[in-house]
PDB file of C-alpha atoms and ligand atoms in Angstrom:
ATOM      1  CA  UNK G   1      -2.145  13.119 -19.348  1.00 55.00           C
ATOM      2  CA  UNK G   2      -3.001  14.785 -15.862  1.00 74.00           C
ATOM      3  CA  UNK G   3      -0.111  17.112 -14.582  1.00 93.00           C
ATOM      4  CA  UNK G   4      -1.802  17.364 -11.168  1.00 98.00           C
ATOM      5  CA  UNK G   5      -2.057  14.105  -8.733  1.00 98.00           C
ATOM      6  CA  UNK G   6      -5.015  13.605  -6.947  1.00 98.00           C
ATOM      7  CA  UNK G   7      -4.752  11.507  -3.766  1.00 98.00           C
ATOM      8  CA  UNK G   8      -7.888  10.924  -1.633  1.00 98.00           C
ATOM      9  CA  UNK G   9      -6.503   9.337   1.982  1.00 97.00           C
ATOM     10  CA  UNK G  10      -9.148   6.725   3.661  1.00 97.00           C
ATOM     11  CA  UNK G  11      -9.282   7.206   7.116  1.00 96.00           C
ATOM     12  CA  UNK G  12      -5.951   8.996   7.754  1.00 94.00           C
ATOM     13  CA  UNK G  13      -6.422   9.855  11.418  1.00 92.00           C
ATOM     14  CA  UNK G  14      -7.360   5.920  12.306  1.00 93.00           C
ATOM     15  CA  UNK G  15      -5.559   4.376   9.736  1.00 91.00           C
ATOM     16  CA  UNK G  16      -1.664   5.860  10.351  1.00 87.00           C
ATOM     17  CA  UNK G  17       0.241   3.537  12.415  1.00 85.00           C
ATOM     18  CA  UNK G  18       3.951   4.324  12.397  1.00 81.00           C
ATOM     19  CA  UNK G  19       3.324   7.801  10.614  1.00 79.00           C
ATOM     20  CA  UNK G  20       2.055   5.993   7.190  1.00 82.00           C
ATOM     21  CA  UNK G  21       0.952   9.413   6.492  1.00 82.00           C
ATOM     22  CA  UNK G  22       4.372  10.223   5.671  1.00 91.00           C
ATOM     23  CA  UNK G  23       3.921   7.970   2.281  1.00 95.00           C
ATOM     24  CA  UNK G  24       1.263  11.208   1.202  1.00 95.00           C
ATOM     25  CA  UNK G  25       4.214  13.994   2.136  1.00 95.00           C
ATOM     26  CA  UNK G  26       6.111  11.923   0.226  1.00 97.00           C
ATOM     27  CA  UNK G  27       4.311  11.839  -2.885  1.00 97.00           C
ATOM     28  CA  UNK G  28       3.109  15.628  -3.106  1.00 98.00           C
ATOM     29  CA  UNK G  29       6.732  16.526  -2.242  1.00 98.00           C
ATOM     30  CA  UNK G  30       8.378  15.203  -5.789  1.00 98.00           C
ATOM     31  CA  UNK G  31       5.125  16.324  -7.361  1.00 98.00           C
ATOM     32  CA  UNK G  32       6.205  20.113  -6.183  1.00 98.00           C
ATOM     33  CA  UNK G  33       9.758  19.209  -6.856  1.00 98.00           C
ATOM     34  CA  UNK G  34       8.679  18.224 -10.659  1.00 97.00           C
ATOM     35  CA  UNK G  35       6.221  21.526 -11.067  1.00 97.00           C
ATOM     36  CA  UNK G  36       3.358  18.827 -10.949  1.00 97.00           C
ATOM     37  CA  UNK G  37      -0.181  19.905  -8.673  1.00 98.00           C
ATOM     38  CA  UNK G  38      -0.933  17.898  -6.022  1.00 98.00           C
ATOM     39  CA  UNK G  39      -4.200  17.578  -4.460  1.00 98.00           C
ATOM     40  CA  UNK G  40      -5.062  15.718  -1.233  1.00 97.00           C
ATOM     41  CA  UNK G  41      -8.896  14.993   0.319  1.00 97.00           C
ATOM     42  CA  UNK G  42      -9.693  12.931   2.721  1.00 97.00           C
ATOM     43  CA  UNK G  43     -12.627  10.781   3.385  1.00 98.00           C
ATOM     44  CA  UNK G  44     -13.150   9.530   6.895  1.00 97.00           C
ATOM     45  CA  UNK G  45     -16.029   7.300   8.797  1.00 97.00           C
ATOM     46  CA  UNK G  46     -19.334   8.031   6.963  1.00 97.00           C
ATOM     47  CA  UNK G  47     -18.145  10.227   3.962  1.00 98.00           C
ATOM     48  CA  UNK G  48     -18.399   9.233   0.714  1.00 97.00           C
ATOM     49  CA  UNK G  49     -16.121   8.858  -1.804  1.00 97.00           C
ATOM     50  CA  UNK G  50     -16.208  10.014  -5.589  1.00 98.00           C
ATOM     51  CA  UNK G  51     -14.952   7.074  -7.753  1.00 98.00           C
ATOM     52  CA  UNK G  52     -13.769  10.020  -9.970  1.00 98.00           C
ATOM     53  CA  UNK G  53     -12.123  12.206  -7.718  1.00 98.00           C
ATOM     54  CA  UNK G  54      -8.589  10.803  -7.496  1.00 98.00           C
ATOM     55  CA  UNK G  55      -5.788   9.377  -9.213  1.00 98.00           C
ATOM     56  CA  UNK G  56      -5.030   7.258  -6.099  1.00 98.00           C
ATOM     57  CA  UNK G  57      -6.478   6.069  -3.159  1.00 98.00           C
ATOM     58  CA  UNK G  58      -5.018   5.493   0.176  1.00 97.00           C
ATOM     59  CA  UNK G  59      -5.593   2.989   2.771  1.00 96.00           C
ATOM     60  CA  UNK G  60      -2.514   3.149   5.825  1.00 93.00           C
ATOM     61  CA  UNK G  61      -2.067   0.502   8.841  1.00 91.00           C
ATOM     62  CA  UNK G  62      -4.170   0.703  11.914  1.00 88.00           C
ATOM     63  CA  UNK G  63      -4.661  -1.440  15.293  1.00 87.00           C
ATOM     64  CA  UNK G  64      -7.031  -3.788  14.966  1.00 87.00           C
ATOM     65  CA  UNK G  65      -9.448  -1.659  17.268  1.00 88.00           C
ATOM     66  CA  UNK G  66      -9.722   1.635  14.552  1.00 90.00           C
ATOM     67  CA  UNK G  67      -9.283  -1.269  11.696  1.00 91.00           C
ATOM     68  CA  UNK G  68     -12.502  -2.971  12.591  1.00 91.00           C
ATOM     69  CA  UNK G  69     -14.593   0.595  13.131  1.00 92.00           C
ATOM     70  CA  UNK G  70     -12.954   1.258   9.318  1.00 95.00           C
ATOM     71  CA  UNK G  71     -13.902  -1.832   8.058  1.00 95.00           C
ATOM     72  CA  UNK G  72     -17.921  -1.901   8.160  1.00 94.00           C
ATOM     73  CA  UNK G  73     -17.591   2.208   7.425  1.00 97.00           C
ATOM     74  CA  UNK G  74     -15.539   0.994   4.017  1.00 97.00           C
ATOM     75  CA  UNK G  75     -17.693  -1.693   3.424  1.00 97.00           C
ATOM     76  CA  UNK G  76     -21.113   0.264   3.796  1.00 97.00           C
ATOM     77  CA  UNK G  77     -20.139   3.938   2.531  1.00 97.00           C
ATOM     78  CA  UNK G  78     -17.367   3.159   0.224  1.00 98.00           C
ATOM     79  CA  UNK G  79     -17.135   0.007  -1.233  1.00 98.00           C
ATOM     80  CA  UNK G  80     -18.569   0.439  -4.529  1.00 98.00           C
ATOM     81  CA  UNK G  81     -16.588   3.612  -5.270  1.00 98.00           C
ATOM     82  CA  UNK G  82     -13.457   2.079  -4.773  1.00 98.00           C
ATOM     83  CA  UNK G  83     -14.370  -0.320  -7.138  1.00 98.00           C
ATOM     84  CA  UNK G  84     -15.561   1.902  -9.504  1.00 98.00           C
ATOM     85  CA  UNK G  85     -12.128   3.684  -9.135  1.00 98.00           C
ATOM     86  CA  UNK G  86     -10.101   0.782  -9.714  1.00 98.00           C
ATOM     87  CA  UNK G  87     -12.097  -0.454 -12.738  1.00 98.00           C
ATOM     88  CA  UNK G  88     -11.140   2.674 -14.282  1.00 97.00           C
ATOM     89  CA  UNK G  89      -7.635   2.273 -13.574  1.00 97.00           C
ATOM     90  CA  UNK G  90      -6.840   4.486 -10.466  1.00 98.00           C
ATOM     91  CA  UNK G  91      -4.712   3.105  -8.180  1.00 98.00           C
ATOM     92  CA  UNK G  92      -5.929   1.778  -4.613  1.00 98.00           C
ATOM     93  CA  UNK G  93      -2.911   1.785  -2.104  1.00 97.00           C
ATOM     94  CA  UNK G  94      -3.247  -0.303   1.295  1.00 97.00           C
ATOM     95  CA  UNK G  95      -0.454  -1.069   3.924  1.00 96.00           C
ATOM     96  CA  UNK G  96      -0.823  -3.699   6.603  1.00 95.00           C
ATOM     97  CA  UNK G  97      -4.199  -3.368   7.791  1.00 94.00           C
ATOM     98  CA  UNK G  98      -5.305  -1.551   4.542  1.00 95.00           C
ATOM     99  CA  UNK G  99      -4.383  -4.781   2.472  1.00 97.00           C
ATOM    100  CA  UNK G 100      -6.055  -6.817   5.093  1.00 97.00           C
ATOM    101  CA  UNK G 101      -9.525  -4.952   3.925  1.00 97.00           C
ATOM    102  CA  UNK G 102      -8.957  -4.690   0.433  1.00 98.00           C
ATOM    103  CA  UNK G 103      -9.151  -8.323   0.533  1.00 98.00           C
ATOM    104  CA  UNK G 104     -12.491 -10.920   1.445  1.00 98.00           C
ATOM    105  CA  UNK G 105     -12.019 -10.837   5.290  1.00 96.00           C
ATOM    106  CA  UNK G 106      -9.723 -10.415   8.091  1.00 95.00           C
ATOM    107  CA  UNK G 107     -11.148 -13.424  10.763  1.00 95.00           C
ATOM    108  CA  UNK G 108     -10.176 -12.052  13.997  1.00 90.00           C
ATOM    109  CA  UNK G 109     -10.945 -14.594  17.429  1.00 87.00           C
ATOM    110  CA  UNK G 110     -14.764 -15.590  16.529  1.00 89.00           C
ATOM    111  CA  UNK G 111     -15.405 -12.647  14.602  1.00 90.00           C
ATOM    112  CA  UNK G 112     -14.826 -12.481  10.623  1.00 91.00           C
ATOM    113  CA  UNK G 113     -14.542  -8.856   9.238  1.00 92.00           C
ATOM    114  CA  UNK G 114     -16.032  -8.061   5.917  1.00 94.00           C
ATOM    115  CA  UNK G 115     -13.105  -6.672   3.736  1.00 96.00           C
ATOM    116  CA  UNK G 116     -14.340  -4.519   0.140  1.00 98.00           C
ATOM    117  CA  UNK G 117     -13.120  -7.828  -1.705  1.00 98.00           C
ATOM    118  CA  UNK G 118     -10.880  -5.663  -4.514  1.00 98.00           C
ATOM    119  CA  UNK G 119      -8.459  -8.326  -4.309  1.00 98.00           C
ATOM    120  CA  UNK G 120      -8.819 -12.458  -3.704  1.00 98.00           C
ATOM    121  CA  UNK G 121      -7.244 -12.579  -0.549  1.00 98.00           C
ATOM    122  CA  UNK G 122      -7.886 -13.555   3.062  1.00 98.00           C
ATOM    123  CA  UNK G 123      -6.319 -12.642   6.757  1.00 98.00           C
ATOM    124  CA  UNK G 124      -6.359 -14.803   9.668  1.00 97.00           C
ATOM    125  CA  UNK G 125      -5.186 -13.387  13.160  1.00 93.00           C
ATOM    126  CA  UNK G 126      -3.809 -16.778  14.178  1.00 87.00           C
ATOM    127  CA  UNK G 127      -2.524 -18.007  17.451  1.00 87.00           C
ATOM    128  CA  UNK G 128       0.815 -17.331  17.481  1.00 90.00           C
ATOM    129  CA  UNK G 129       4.345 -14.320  17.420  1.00 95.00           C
ATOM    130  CA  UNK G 130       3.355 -11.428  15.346  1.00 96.00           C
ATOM    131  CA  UNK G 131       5.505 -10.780  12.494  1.00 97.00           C
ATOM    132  CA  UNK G 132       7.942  -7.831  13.438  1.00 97.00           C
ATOM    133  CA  UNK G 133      10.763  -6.809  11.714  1.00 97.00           C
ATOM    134  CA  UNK G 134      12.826  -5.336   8.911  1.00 97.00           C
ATOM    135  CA  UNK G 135      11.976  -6.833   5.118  1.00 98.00           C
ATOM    136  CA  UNK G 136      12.894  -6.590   1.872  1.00 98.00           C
ATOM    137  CA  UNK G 137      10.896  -8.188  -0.950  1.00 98.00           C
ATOM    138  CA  UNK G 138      11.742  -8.424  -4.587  1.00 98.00           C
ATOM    139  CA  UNK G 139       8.985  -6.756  -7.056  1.00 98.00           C
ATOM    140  CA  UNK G 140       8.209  -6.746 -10.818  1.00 98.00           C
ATOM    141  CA  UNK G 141       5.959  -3.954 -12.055  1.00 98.00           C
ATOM    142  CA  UNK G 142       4.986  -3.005 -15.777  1.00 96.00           C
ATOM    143  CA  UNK G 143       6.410  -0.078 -17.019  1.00 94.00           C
ATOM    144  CA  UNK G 144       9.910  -1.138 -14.928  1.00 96.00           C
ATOM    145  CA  UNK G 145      12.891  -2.768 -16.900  1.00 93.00           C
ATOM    146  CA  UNK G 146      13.627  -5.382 -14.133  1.00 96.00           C
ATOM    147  CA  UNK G 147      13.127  -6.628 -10.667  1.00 98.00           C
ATOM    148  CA  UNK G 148      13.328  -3.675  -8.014  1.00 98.00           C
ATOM    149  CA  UNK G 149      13.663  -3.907  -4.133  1.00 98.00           C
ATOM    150  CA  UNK G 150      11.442  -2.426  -1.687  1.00 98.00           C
ATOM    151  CA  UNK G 151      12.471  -2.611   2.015  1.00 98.00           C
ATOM    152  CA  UNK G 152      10.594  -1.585   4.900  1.00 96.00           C
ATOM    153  CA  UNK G 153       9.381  -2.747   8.283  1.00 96.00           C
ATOM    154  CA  UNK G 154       6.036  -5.207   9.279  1.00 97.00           C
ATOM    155  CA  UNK G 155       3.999  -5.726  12.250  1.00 96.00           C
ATOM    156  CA  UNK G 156       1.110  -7.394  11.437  1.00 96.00           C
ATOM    157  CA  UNK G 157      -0.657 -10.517  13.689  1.00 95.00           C
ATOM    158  CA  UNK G 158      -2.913 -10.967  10.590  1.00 96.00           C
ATOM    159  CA  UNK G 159      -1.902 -14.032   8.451  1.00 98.00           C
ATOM    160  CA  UNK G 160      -2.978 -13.099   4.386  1.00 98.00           C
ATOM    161  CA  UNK G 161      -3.197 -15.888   2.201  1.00 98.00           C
ATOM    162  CA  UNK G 162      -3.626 -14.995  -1.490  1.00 98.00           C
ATOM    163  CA  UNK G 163      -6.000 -17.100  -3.602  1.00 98.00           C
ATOM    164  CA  UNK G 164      -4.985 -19.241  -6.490  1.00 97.00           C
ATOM    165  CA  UNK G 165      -4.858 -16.922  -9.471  1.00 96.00           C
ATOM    166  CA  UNK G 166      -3.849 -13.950  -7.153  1.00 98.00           C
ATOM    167  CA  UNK G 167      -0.094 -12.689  -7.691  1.00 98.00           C
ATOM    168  CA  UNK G 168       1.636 -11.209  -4.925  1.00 98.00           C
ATOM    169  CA  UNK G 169       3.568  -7.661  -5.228  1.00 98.00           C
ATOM    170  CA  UNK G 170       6.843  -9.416  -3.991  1.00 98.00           C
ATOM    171  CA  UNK G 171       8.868 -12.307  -3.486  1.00 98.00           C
ATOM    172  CA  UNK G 172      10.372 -12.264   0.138  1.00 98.00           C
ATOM    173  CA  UNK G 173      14.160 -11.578   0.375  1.00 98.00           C
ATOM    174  CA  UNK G 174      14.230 -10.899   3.962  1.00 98.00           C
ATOM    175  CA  UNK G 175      11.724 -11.017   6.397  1.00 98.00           C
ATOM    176  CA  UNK G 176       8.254 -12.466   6.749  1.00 98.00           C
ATOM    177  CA  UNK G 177       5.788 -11.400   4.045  1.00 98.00           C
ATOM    178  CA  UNK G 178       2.103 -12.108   4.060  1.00 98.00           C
ATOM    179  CA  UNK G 179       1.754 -14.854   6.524  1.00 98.00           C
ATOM    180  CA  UNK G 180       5.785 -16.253   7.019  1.00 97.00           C
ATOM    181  CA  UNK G 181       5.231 -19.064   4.969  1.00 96.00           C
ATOM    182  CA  UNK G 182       4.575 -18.596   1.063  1.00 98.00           C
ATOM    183  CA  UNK G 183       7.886 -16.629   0.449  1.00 98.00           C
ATOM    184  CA  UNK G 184       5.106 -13.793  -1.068  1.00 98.00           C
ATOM    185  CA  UNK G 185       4.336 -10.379   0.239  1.00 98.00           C
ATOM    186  CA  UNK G 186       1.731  -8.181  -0.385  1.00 98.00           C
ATOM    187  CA  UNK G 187      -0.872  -8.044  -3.524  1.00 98.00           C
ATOM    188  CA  UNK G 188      -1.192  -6.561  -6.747  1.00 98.00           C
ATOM    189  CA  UNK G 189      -4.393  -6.926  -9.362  1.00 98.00           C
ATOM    190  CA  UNK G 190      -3.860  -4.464 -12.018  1.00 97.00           C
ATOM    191  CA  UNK G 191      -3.447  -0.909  -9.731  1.00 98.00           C
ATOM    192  CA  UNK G 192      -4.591  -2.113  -6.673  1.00 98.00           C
ATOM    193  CA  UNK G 193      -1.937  -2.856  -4.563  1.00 98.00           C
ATOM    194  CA  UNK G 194      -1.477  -4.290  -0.975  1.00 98.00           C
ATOM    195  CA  UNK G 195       2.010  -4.877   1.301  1.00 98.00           C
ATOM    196  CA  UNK G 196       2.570  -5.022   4.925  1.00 97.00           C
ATOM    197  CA  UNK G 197       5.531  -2.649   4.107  1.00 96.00           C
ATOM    198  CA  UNK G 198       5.325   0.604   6.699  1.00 88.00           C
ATOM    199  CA  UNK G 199       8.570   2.772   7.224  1.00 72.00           C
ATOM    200  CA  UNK G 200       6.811   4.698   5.676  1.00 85.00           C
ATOM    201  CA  UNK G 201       7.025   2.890   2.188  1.00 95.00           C
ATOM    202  CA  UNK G 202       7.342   5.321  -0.150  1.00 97.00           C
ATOM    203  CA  UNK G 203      10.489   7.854   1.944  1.00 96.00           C
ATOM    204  CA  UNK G 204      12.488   4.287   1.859  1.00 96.00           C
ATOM    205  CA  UNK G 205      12.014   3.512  -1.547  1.00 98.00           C
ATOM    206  CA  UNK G 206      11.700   6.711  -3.562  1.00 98.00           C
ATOM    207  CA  UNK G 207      11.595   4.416  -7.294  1.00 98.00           C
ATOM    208  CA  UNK G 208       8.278   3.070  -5.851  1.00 98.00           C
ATOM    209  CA  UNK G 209       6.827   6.515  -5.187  1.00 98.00           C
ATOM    210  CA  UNK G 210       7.803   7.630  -8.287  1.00 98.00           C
ATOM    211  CA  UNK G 211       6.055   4.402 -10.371  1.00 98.00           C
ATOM    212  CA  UNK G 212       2.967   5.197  -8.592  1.00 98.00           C
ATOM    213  CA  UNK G 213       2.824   8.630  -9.055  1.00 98.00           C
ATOM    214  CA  UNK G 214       3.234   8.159 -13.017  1.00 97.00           C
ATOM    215  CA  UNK G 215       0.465   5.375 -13.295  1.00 97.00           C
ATOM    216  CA  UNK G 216      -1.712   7.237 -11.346  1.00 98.00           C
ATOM    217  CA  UNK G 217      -0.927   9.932 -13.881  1.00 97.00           C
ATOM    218  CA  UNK G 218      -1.037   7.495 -16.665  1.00 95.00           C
ATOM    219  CA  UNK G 219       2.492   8.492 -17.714  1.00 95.00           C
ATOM    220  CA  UNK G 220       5.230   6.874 -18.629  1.00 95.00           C
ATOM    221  CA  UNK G 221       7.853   6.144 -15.757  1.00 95.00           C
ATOM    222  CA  UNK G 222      11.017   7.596 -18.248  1.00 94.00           C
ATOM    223  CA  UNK G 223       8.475  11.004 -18.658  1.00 93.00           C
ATOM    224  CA  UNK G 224       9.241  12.008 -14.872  1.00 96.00           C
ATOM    225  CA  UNK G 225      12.276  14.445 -14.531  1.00 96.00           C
ATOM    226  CA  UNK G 226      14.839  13.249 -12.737  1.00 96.00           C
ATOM    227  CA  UNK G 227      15.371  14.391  -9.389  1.00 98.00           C
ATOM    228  CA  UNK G 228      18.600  14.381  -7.222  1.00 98.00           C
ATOM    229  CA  UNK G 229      17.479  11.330  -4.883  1.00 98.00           C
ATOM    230  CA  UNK G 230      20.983  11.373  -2.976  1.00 98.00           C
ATOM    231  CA  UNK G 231      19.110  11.177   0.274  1.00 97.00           C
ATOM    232  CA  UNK G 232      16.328   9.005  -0.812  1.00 97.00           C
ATOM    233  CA  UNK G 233      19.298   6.184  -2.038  1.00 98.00           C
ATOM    234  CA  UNK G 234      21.007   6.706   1.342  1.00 98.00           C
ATOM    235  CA  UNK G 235      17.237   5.906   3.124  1.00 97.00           C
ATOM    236  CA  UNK G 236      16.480   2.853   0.474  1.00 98.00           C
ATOM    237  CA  UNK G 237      20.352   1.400   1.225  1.00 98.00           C
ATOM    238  CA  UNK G 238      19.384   2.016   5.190  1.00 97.00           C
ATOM    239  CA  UNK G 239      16.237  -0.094   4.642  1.00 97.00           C
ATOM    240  CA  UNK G 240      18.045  -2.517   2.794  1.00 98.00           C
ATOM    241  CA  UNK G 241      21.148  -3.229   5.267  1.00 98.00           C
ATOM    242  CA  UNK G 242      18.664  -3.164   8.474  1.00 97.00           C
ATOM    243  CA  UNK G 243      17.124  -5.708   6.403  1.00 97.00           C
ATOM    244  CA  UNK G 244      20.034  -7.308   5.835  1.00 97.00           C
ATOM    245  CA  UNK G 245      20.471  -7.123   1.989  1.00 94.00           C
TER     246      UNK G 245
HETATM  247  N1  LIG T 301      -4.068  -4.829  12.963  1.00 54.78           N
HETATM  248  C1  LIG T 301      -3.389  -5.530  11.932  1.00 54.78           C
HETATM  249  C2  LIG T 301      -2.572  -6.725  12.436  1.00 54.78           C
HETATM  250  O1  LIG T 301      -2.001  -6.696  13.491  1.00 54.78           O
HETATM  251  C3  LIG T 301      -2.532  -4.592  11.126  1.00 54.78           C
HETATM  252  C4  LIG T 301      -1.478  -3.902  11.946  1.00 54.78           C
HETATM  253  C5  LIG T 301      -0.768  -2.819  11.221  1.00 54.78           C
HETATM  254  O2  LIG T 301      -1.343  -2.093  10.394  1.00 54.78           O
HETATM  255  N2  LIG T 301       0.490  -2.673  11.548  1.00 54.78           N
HETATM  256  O3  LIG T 301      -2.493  -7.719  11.751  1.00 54.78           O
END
């Protein structure tokens, strides 16, 4: 059991649309609070990235411009080590346009955009409003006793359909979710895990930062010391009225 988190951020100067970066502040700030290490790299166009060398990996939202640059880098430079990292259990992260290239492709006008394929799902910038607003979704993670809320905000023109035996993170209570349709939002397969949640994420919904940070730890979620989240409830019930829940 590690007692220091290792995050390794993909691409955090062209993948941070509305401050996503705050999700990383986040998550070393109730490591310090809890006396765990916390340990951030970064890997950018053309670095590699050690399979081994973090406990989670993080993919934020970008315009489609810096999204498409991203995409060949991750599929030629780090494809395989994400892979690699979630085979062996370390959790891969992606908001809006970071689920969009953990999945097959993102099909944008007549081009299709290789994603790395860690999860059976595809994005289609259809014709068509982009999906902008407040959302909450319903979720069900191991390790959790029962159904948890996570509200944010999405602004994604990308429609992502999941395949057949692919589960979504959430079941939309409020907003659009992965293409305005299903009723689903987002992706999980094992520890890699997609939404089009921004806000940042994690600041709105402190339990989620909190069940990340232990499975990336490989701890159990009761193990964490408790920590006086009076502010972070105030920000979750925020999220969760502008959502209208
Ligand atoms: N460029 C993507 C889209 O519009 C994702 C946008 C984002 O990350 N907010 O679908």
């Amino acid at each position: 059991m590690a007692d220091v988190l290792r995050v390794c951020a993909l691409y955090p100067d062209l993948m941070n649309i509305y401050a996503d970066r705050g999700n990383m502040l986040m998550l070393q700030q109730r490591c310090a609070w809890r006396g765990l290490g916390f340990e951030l790299t970064a890997a950018g166009l053309g670095d590699p990235v050690d399979p081994d060398g973090a406990d989670l990996f993080y993919l934020g939202g970008g315009q489609d411009r810096d999204q498409l640059l991203c995409a060949e880098d991750l599929v030629a430079t780090k494809r395989e080590a994400l892979h690699a990292a979630a085979d062996r259990g370390a959790i891969v992260l992606g908001i809006c346009g970071g689920i969009q290239l953990l999945g097959h492709e993102y099909a944008l006008g007549d081009r299709a955009v290789p994603g790395v394929g860690l999860v059976d799902l595809r994005t289609v910038r259809e014709e068509g409003p982009r999906l902008i607003g407040n959302v909450a979704i319903e979720v069900e993670l191991p390790g959790l006793e029962g159904p948890r809320v996570l509200a944010g905000f999405e602004n994604h023109g990308g429609r992502t359909k999941l395949g057949p035996e692919t589960r979504p993170l959430g079941r939309v209570l409020k907003g659009f979710g992965n293409d305005g349709r299903s009723g689903y939002e987002g992706v999980r397969r094992g520890t890699v895990l997609g939404t089009y949640l921004h806000g940042p994420l994690l600041p709105k919904n402190a339990w989620f930062a909190d069940w990340l940070l232990a499975t990336a730890l490989g701890r159990d979620l009761r193990e964490l010391a408790p920590l006086d989240d009076a502010l972070e409830d105030a920000a979750h019930a925020s999220a969760r009225r502008a959502a209208g829940i």
